[in-house]
Amino acid sequence: QVQLVESGGGLVQRGGSLRLSCAASGFAFKYYAMGWFRQAPGKEREGLSCISASDGIAYYSDSVTGRFTMSRDNAKNTVYLQIHSLQPEDTAVYYCAAARDLRYIFNSAEYDYWGQGTQVTVSS
């Protein structure tokens, strides 16, 4: 019923750009804050960005500020993550998630729904 489907990942050269999408269905999308996370092999899941439901303001982790831009389109039930200046250390599976009630934006436990992820691989 509830689905979050990420797309847009792939293999990209260092310094390149990528636009990830997350299509949502089965819940009241516009009332949910949306987040992007990633997990690299052998590392913890890392919160990247979160965009609010109420005013559409995006917030970013220190590690990605200046390179990543999150946006949402409520008419399409879709959120996006535009990534620039990709580096090999950005290689990870990228996940989108939805939270109806959120206090700490990068606390994974507070998100209600998760997608399956999309692989981003950055080559040198």
Short mmCIF file of N, CA, C and O in Angstrom, two decimals:
data_model
loop_
_atom_site.label_atom_id
_atom_site.label_comp_id
_atom_site.label_asym_id
_atom_site.label_seq_id
_atom_site.Cartn_x
_atom_site.Cartn_y
_atom_site.Cartn_z
N GLN A 1 0.83 -1.20 0.00
CA GLN A 1 0.00 0.00 0.00
C GLN A 1 0.88 1.26 0.00
O GLN A 1 0.80 2.06 -0.93
N VAL A 2 1.65 1.43 1.05
CA VAL A 2 2.57 2.56 1.12
C VAL A 2 3.82 2.21 0.33
O VAL A 2 4.40 1.14 0.51
N GLN A 3 4.21 3.12 -0.53
CA GLN A 3 5.41 2.92 -1.33
C GLN A 3 6.22 4.19 -1.42
O GLN A 3 5.68 5.28 -1.60
N LEU A 4 7.52 4.03 -1.30
CA LEU A 4 8.48 5.06 -1.61
C LEU A 4 9.49 4.43 -2.56
O LEU A 4 10.14 3.45 -2.20
N VAL A 5 9.58 4.95 -3.74
CA VAL A 5 10.41 4.35 -4.77
C VAL A 5 11.44 5.36 -5.24
O VAL A 5 11.11 6.36 -5.88
N GLU A 6 12.69 5.08 -4.90
CA GLU A 6 13.79 5.94 -5.32
C GLU A 6 14.24 5.59 -6.72
O GLU A 6 14.18 4.43 -7.15
N SER A 7 14.72 6.58 -7.42
CA SER A 7 15.29 6.37 -8.74
C SER A 7 16.33 7.45 -9.00
O SER A 7 16.42 8.43 -8.27
N GLY A 8 17.09 7.26 -10.04
CA GLY A 8 18.06 8.25 -10.45
C GLY A 8 19.50 7.95 -10.08
O GLY A 8 20.41 8.68 -10.49
N GLY A 9 19.71 6.89 -9.33
CA GLY A 9 21.06 6.51 -8.99
C GLY A 9 21.77 5.89 -10.18
O GLY A 9 21.18 5.63 -11.23
N GLY A 10 23.04 5.66 -10.00
CA GLY A 10 23.84 5.06 -11.05
C GLY A 10 25.30 5.32 -10.83
O GLY A 10 25.72 5.74 -9.76
N LEU A 11 26.06 5.06 -11.86
CA LEU A 11 27.50 5.26 -11.83
C LEU A 11 27.82 6.61 -12.44
O LEU A 11 27.40 6.90 -13.57
N VAL A 12 28.54 7.44 -11.71
CA VAL A 12 28.88 8.77 -12.18
C VAL A 12 30.34 9.05 -11.89
O VAL A 12 30.89 8.57 -10.90
N GLN A 13 30.96 9.82 -12.73
CA GLN A 13 32.35 10.19 -12.56
C GLN A 13 32.50 11.22 -11.45
O GLN A 13 31.61 12.05 -11.22
N ARG A 14 33.64 11.17 -10.76
CA ARG A 14 33.94 12.17 -9.74
C ARG A 14 33.78 13.58 -10.31
O ARG A 14 34.24 13.87 -11.42
N GLY A 15 33.11 14.43 -9.55
CA GLY A 15 32.85 15.79 -9.99
C GLY A 15 31.54 15.98 -10.72
O GLY A 15 31.14 17.11 -10.99
N GLY A 16 30.88 14.89 -11.02
CA GLY A 16 29.64 14.95 -11.74
C GLY A 16 28.44 15.25 -10.86
O GLY A 16 28.56 15.46 -9.66
N SER A 17 27.28 15.27 -11.49
CA SER A 17 26.03 15.59 -10.81
C SER A 17 25.02 14.48 -11.02
O SER A 17 25.09 13.73 -12.00
N LEU A 18 24.08 14.42 -10.11
CA LEU A 18 23.04 13.41 -10.17
C LEU A 18 21.78 13.98 -9.52
O LEU A 18 21.87 14.75 -8.56
N ARG A 19 20.65 13.58 -10.04
CA ARG A 19 19.38 13.97 -9.45
C ARG A 19 18.60 12.72 -9.07
O ARG A 19 18.20 11.95 -9.93
N LEU A 20 18.41 12.54 -7.78
CA LEU A 20 17.63 11.42 -7.28
C LEU A 20 16.18 11.83 -7.10
O LEU A 20 15.88 12.96 -6.73
N SER A 21 15.29 10.89 -7.35
CA SER A 21 13.86 11.12 -7.15
C SER A 21 13.30 10.07 -6.22
O SER A 21 13.81 8.95 -6.13
N CYS A 22 12.25 10.43 -5.53
CA CYS A 22 11.54 9.49 -4.66
C CYS A 22 10.06 9.71 -4.86
O CYS A 22 9.52 10.76 -4.48
N ALA A 23 9.40 8.74 -5.46
CA ALA A 23 7.97 8.82 -5.72
C ALA A 23 7.21 8.13 -4.59
O ALA A 23 7.47 6.97 -4.28
N ALA A 24 6.26 8.84 -4.00
CA ALA A 24 5.51 8.34 -2.86
C ALA A 24 4.07 8.04 -3.24
O ALA A 24 3.47 8.72 -4.07
N SER A 25 3.51 7.03 -2.59
CA SER A 25 2.10 6.70 -2.79
C SER A 25 1.58 5.96 -1.57
O SER A 25 2.35 5.39 -0.80
N GLY A 26 0.27 5.98 -1.39
CA GLY A 26 -0.36 5.22 -0.33
C GLY A 26 -0.48 5.93 1.00
O GLY A 26 -0.93 5.32 1.98
N PHE A 27 -0.10 7.19 1.06
CA PHE A 27 -0.26 7.98 2.28
C PHE A 27 -0.37 9.44 1.92
O PHE A 27 -0.15 9.83 0.77
N ALA A 28 -0.73 10.25 2.91
CA ALA A 28 -0.96 11.67 2.68
C ALA A 28 0.36 12.41 2.60
O ALA A 28 0.81 13.04 3.57
N PHE A 29 0.96 12.35 1.46
CA PHE A 29 2.31 12.84 1.25
C PHE A 29 2.53 14.26 1.75
O PHE A 29 3.54 14.54 2.40
N LYS A 30 1.62 15.14 1.46
CA LYS A 30 1.86 16.55 1.75
C LYS A 30 1.93 16.87 3.23
O LYS A 30 2.41 17.94 3.61
N TYR A 31 1.48 15.95 4.07
CA TYR A 31 1.53 16.15 5.52
C TYR A 31 2.77 15.54 6.15
O TYR A 31 2.95 15.62 7.37
N TYR A 32 3.62 14.94 5.35
CA TYR A 32 4.81 14.27 5.86
C TYR A 32 6.07 15.03 5.53
O TYR A 32 6.27 15.47 4.40
N ALA A 33 6.91 15.16 6.54
CA ALA A 33 8.28 15.57 6.27
C ALA A 33 8.99 14.43 5.54
O ALA A 33 8.68 13.26 5.76
N MET A 34 9.90 14.79 4.68
CA MET A 34 10.63 13.79 3.90
C MET A 34 12.12 13.95 4.12
O MET A 34 12.62 15.07 4.23
N GLY A 35 12.79 12.83 4.19
CA GLY A 35 14.22 12.86 4.42
C GLY A 35 14.98 12.00 3.42
O GLY A 35 14.43 11.07 2.83
N TRP A 36 16.23 12.35 3.24
CA TRP A 36 17.17 11.54 2.47
C TRP A 36 18.28 11.07 3.40
O TRP A 36 18.83 11.86 4.16
N PHE A 37 18.59 9.79 3.30
CA PHE A 37 19.66 9.16 4.05
C PHE A 37 20.53 8.38 3.09
O PHE A 37 20.13 8.09 1.97
N ARG A 38 21.70 8.03 3.55
CA ARG A 38 22.54 7.13 2.77
C ARG A 38 23.30 6.20 3.69
O ARG A 38 23.52 6.49 4.86
N GLN A 39 23.71 5.07 3.14
CA GLN A 39 24.51 4.13 3.88
C GLN A 39 25.56 3.54 2.96
O GLN A 39 25.24 2.91 1.96
N ALA A 40 26.80 3.77 3.33
CA ALA A 40 27.92 3.23 2.60
C ALA A 40 28.34 1.91 3.22
O ALA A 40 28.07 1.67 4.41
N PRO A 41 28.99 1.04 2.46
CA PRO A 41 29.42 -0.24 3.02
C PRO A 41 30.27 -0.07 4.26
O PRO A 41 31.23 0.71 4.27
N GLY A 42 29.92 -0.78 5.32
CA GLY A 42 30.67 -0.74 6.55
C GLY A 42 30.48 0.50 7.40
O GLY A 42 31.16 0.67 8.41
N LYS A 43 29.55 1.37 7.01
CA LYS A 43 29.33 2.60 7.75
C LYS A 43 27.89 2.71 8.22
O LYS A 43 27.00 2.01 7.74
N GLU A 44 27.68 3.59 9.18
CA GLU A 44 26.35 3.82 9.71
C GLU A 44 25.49 4.58 8.72
O GLU A 44 25.99 5.30 7.85
N ARG A 45 24.18 4.42 8.87
CA ARG A 45 23.27 5.22 8.06
C ARG A 45 23.41 6.69 8.44
O ARG A 45 23.44 7.05 9.62
N GLU A 46 23.48 7.52 7.43
CA GLU A 46 23.76 8.93 7.61
C GLU A 46 22.62 9.77 7.07
O GLU A 46 22.22 9.64 5.91
N GLY A 47 22.09 10.66 7.91
CA GLY A 47 21.09 11.60 7.45
C GLY A 47 21.71 12.69 6.61
O GLY A 47 22.76 13.24 6.96
N LEU A 48 21.07 13.02 5.51
CA LEU A 48 21.60 14.00 4.57
C LEU A 48 20.78 15.28 4.53
O LEU A 48 21.33 16.38 4.56
N SER A 49 19.49 15.12 4.40
CA SER A 49 18.63 16.26 4.18
C SER A 49 17.21 15.93 4.61
O SER A 49 16.80 14.78 4.56
N CYS A 50 16.48 16.94 5.02
CA CYS A 50 15.09 16.78 5.38
C CYS A 50 14.33 18.02 4.94
O CYS A 50 14.84 19.14 5.07
N ILE A 51 13.14 17.81 4.41
CA ILE A 51 12.31 18.93 3.99
C ILE A 51 10.98 18.84 4.72
O ILE A 51 10.37 17.78 4.82
N SER A 52 10.53 19.97 5.23
CA SER A 52 9.35 19.99 6.07
C SER A 52 8.07 19.86 5.24
O SER A 52 8.04 20.17 4.04
N ALA A 53 7.01 19.42 5.90
CA ALA A 53 5.71 19.36 5.26
C ALA A 53 5.01 20.71 5.25
O ALA A 53 4.32 21.06 4.30
N SER A 54 5.20 21.48 6.31
CA SER A 54 4.44 22.70 6.49
C SER A 54 4.86 23.84 5.57
O SER A 54 4.01 24.52 4.98
N ASP A 55 6.15 24.07 5.45
CA ASP A 55 6.62 25.21 4.68
C ASP A 55 7.62 24.86 3.58
O ASP A 55 8.08 25.75 2.86
N GLY A 56 7.98 23.59 3.47
CA GLY A 56 8.87 23.16 2.41
C GLY A 56 10.31 23.59 2.57
O GLY A 56 11.06 23.60 1.58
N ILE A 57 10.71 23.94 3.77
CA ILE A 57 12.09 24.35 4.01
C ILE A 57 12.95 23.11 4.18
O ILE A 57 12.60 22.19 4.92
N ALA A 58 14.08 23.11 3.52
CA ALA A 58 15.00 21.99 3.57
C ALA A 58 16.15 22.26 4.53
O ALA A 58 16.63 23.39 4.66
N TYR A 59 16.59 21.21 5.18
CA TYR A 59 17.70 21.26 6.12
C TYR A 59 18.73 20.22 5.70
O TYR A 59 18.38 19.17 5.16
N TYR A 60 19.99 20.50 5.98
CA TYR A 60 21.06 19.65 5.50
C TYR A 60 22.06 19.33 6.60
O TYR A 60 22.30 20.14 7.49
N SER A 61 22.65 18.16 6.50
CA SER A 61 23.75 17.83 7.39
C SER A 61 24.98 18.62 6.99
O SER A 61 25.11 19.08 5.84
N ASP A 62 25.89 18.79 7.93
CA ASP A 62 27.11 19.53 7.66
C ASP A 62 27.92 18.91 6.53
O ASP A 62 28.60 19.61 5.78
N SER A 63 27.84 17.61 6.40
CA SER A 63 28.66 16.92 5.43
C SER A 63 28.25 17.18 3.99
O SER A 63 29.07 16.99 3.08
N VAL A 64 27.03 17.61 3.75
CA VAL A 64 26.55 17.78 2.38
C VAL A 64 26.11 19.20 2.05
O VAL A 64 25.81 19.49 0.89
N THR A 65 26.08 20.08 3.02
CA THR A 65 25.66 21.45 2.78
C THR A 65 26.53 22.08 1.69
O THR A 65 27.75 22.01 1.72
N GLY A 66 25.86 22.69 0.73
CA GLY A 66 26.56 23.33 -0.37
C GLY A 66 26.64 22.49 -1.62
O GLY A 66 26.88 23.03 -2.71
N ARG A 67 26.47 21.19 -1.50
CA ARG A 67 26.51 20.31 -2.66
C ARG A 67 25.18 19.65 -2.96
O ARG A 67 24.92 19.29 -4.10
N PHE A 68 24.35 19.49 -1.93
CA PHE A 68 23.08 18.79 -2.07
C PHE A 68 21.93 19.78 -1.94
O PHE A 68 21.97 20.68 -1.10
N THR A 69 20.90 19.60 -2.76
CA THR A 69 19.71 20.41 -2.67
C THR A 69 18.48 19.51 -2.69
O THR A 69 18.31 18.72 -3.62
N MET A 70 17.65 19.63 -1.68
CA MET A 70 16.43 18.85 -1.60
C MET A 70 15.23 19.71 -1.95
O MET A 70 15.18 20.89 -1.60
N SER A 71 14.27 19.11 -2.62
CA SER A 71 13.04 19.81 -2.95
C SER A 71 11.89 18.81 -2.96
O SER A 71 12.10 17.60 -2.96
N ARG A 72 10.67 19.34 -2.94
CA ARG A 72 9.50 18.47 -3.03
C ARG A 72 8.47 19.07 -3.95
O ARG A 72 8.36 20.29 -4.10
N ASP A 73 7.71 18.20 -4.58
CA ASP A 73 6.62 18.60 -5.45
C ASP A 73 5.39 17.85 -4.96
O ASP A 73 5.20 16.67 -5.26
N ASN A 74 4.56 18.53 -4.19
CA ASN A 74 3.41 17.86 -3.59
C ASN A 74 2.38 17.44 -4.64
O ASN A 74 1.64 16.48 -4.43
N ALA A 75 2.32 18.14 -5.74
CA ALA A 75 1.40 17.77 -6.81
C ALA A 75 1.77 16.44 -7.43
O ALA A 75 0.91 15.73 -7.96
N LYS A 76 3.04 16.09 -7.38
CA LYS A 76 3.52 14.84 -7.94
C LYS A 76 3.86 13.80 -6.89
O LYS A 76 4.31 12.70 -7.23
N ASN A 77 3.68 14.14 -5.62
CA ASN A 77 4.04 13.24 -4.52
C ASN A 77 5.48 12.75 -4.66
O ASN A 77 5.77 11.56 -4.50
N THR A 78 6.35 13.68 -4.94
CA THR A 78 7.73 13.33 -5.23
C THR A 78 8.68 14.29 -4.53
O THR A 78 8.42 15.49 -4.44
N VAL A 79 9.78 13.75 -4.03
CA VAL A 79 10.87 14.55 -3.51
C VAL A 79 12.11 14.27 -4.33
O VAL A 79 12.25 13.20 -4.94
N TYR A 80 13.02 15.23 -4.32
CA TYR A 80 14.21 15.16 -5.14
C TYR A 80 15.44 15.48 -4.30
O TYR A 80 15.36 16.19 -3.30
N LEU A 81 16.55 14.97 -4.76
CA LEU A 81 17.83 15.33 -4.19
C LEU A 81 18.79 15.59 -5.34
O LEU A 81 19.18 14.66 -6.04
N GLN A 82 19.13 16.84 -5.52
CA GLN A 82 20.09 17.23 -6.54
C GLN A 82 21.48 17.24 -5.91
O GLN A 82 21.69 17.91 -4.89
N ILE A 83 22.38 16.52 -6.50
CA ILE A 83 23.72 16.38 -5.96
C ILE A 83 24.73 16.89 -6.97
O ILE A 83 24.70 16.51 -8.15
N HIS A 84 25.63 17.73 -6.52
CA HIS A 84 26.70 18.25 -7.36
C HIS A 84 28.06 17.88 -6.77
O HIS A 84 28.18 17.55 -5.59
N SER A 85 29.07 17.96 -7.61
CA SER A 85 30.45 17.73 -7.19
C SER A 85 30.61 16.40 -6.46
O SER A 85 31.21 16.33 -5.37
N LEU A 86 30.10 15.37 -7.05
CA LEU A 86 30.14 14.06 -6.42
C LEU A 86 31.57 13.57 -6.24
O LEU A 86 32.42 13.75 -7.13
N GLN A 87 31.81 12.97 -5.10
CA GLN A 87 33.10 12.43 -4.74
C GLN A 87 32.98 10.94 -4.48
O GLN A 87 31.89 10.45 -4.17
N PRO A 88 34.07 10.20 -4.57
CA PRO A 88 34.00 8.76 -4.30
C PRO A 88 33.40 8.43 -2.94
O PRO A 88 32.72 7.41 -2.80
N GLU A 89 33.63 9.27 -1.94
CA GLU A 89 33.08 9.01 -0.62
C GLU A 89 31.56 9.18 -0.56
O GLU A 89 30.94 8.85 0.45
N ASP A 90 30.96 9.69 -1.62
CA ASP A 90 29.51 9.76 -1.71
C ASP A 90 28.89 8.44 -2.14
O ASP A 90 27.66 8.31 -2.14
N THR A 91 29.71 7.49 -2.51
CA THR A 91 29.21 6.18 -2.92
C THR A 91 28.45 5.53 -1.78
O THR A 91 28.98 5.35 -0.68
N ALA A 92 27.21 5.18 -2.03
CA ALA A 92 26.34 4.63 -0.99
C ALA A 92 25.00 4.27 -1.61
O ALA A 92 24.71 4.63 -2.76
N VAL A 93 24.19 3.58 -0.83
CA VAL A 93 22.79 3.43 -1.17
C VAL A 93 22.04 4.60 -0.55
O VAL A 93 22.16 4.86 0.64
N TYR A 94 21.27 5.29 -1.37
CA TYR A 94 20.53 6.46 -0.93
C TYR A 94 19.07 6.10 -0.74
O TYR A 94 18.44 5.53 -1.63
N TYR A 95 18.53 6.46 0.42
CA TYR A 95 17.17 6.13 0.79
C TYR A 95 16.36 7.40 1.03
O TYR A 95 16.86 8.37 1.58
N CYS A 96 15.10 7.36 0.65
CA CYS A 96 14.18 8.39 1.09
C CYS A 96 13.26 7.82 2.15
O CYS A 96 13.03 6.61 2.23
N ALA A 97 12.74 8.68 3.00
CA ALA A 97 11.90 8.27 4.10
C ALA A 97 10.88 9.36 4.40
O ALA A 97 11.10 10.53 4.10
N ALA A 98 9.77 8.95 5.02
CA ALA A 98 8.67 9.86 5.33
C ALA A 98 8.36 9.82 6.81
O ALA A 98 8.33 8.74 7.41
N ALA A 99 8.11 10.98 7.39
CA ALA A 99 7.79 11.09 8.80
C ALA A 99 6.61 12.01 9.01
O ALA A 99 6.64 13.17 8.59
N ARG A 100 5.58 11.50 9.68
CA ARG A 100 4.40 12.32 9.97
C ARG A 100 4.66 13.30 11.10
O ARG A 100 4.18 14.42 11.09
N ASP A 101 5.41 12.86 12.08
CA ASP A 101 5.72 13.68 13.24
C ASP A 101 7.20 13.51 13.53
O ASP A 101 7.64 12.42 13.89
N LEU A 102 7.93 14.58 13.39
CA LEU A 102 9.38 14.52 13.44
C LEU A 102 9.93 15.56 14.39
O LEU A 102 9.58 16.74 14.30
N ARG A 103 10.80 15.12 15.29
CA ARG A 103 11.47 16.03 16.21
C ARG A 103 12.93 16.22 15.84
O ARG A 103 13.42 17.35 15.79
N TYR A 104 13.63 15.12 15.60
CA TYR A 104 15.04 15.16 15.25
C TYR A 104 15.20 14.63 13.84
O TYR A 104 15.00 13.44 13.58
N ILE A 105 15.55 15.50 12.95
CA ILE A 105 15.37 15.23 11.52
C ILE A 105 16.21 14.08 10.99
O ILE A 105 15.85 13.47 9.99
N PHE A 106 17.32 13.76 11.65
CA PHE A 106 18.17 12.68 11.17
C PHE A 106 18.13 11.46 12.08
O PHE A 106 19.03 10.62 12.02
N ASN A 107 17.10 11.36 12.88
CA ASN A 107 16.87 10.19 13.70
C ASN A 107 16.03 9.19 12.90
O ASN A 107 14.83 9.38 12.73
N SER A 108 16.66 8.16 12.41
CA SER A 108 15.99 7.18 11.56
C SER A 108 14.75 6.58 12.19
O SER A 108 13.78 6.29 11.50
N ALA A 109 14.78 6.40 13.51
CA ALA A 109 13.68 5.75 14.20
C ALA A 109 12.38 6.55 14.15
O ALA A 109 11.31 6.00 14.38
N GLU A 110 12.47 7.82 13.85
CA GLU A 110 11.28 8.66 13.81
C GLU A 110 10.56 8.65 12.46
O GLU A 110 9.48 9.22 12.33
N TYR A 111 11.16 8.02 11.48
CA TYR A 111 10.54 7.95 10.16
C TYR A 111 9.62 6.74 10.05
O TYR A 111 9.96 5.64 10.50
N ASP A 112 8.47 6.95 9.44
CA ASP A 112 7.45 5.92 9.36
C ASP A 112 7.62 4.99 8.17
O ASP A 112 7.33 3.80 8.26
N TYR A 113 8.05 5.54 7.06
CA TYR A 113 8.15 4.77 5.82
C TYR A 113 9.50 4.98 5.18
O TYR A 113 10.07 6.08 5.22
N TRP A 114 9.98 3.91 4.55
CA TRP A 114 11.27 3.92 3.89
C TRP A 114 11.18 3.29 2.51
O TRP A 114 10.43 2.34 2.29
N GLY A 115 11.97 3.83 1.59
CA GLY A 115 12.11 3.21 0.30
C GLY A 115 13.17 2.13 0.32
O GLY A 115 13.83 1.88 1.34
N GLN A 116 13.34 1.48 -0.82
CA GLN A 116 14.31 0.40 -0.95
C GLN A 116 15.71 0.89 -1.26
O GLN A 116 16.67 0.14 -1.13
N GLY A 117 15.83 2.13 -1.66
CA GLY A 117 17.12 2.71 -1.91
C GLY A 117 17.52 2.66 -3.38
O GLY A 117 17.04 1.84 -4.15
N THR A 118 18.42 3.55 -3.73
CA THR A 118 19.01 3.57 -5.05
C THR A 118 20.52 3.73 -4.91
O THR A 118 21.00 4.53 -4.11
N GLN A 119 21.25 2.93 -5.65
CA GLN A 119 22.70 2.91 -5.54
C GLN A 119 23.32 4.07 -6.29
O GLN A 119 23.03 4.30 -7.47
N VAL A 120 24.20 4.79 -5.61
CA VAL A 120 25.01 5.82 -6.24
C VAL A 120 26.47 5.39 -6.12
O VAL A 120 26.96 5.14 -5.02
N THR A 121 27.13 5.30 -7.24
CA THR A 121 28.54 4.92 -7.26
C THR A 121 29.32 6.00 -7.99
O THR A 121 28.99 6.35 -9.13
N VAL A 122 30.34 6.51 -7.33
CA VAL A 122 31.15 7.59 -7.89
C VAL A 122 32.55 7.07 -8.15
O VAL A 122 33.22 6.60 -7.23
N SER A 123 32.98 7.14 -9.37
CA SER A 123 34.29 6.67 -9.76
C SER A 123 35.28 7.82 -9.83
O SER A 123 34.90 8.98 -10.07
N SER A 124 36.55 7.50 -9.66
CA SER A 124 37.60 8.50 -9.73
C SER A 124 38.01 8.77 -11.16
O SER A 124 37.82 7.93 -12.06
#
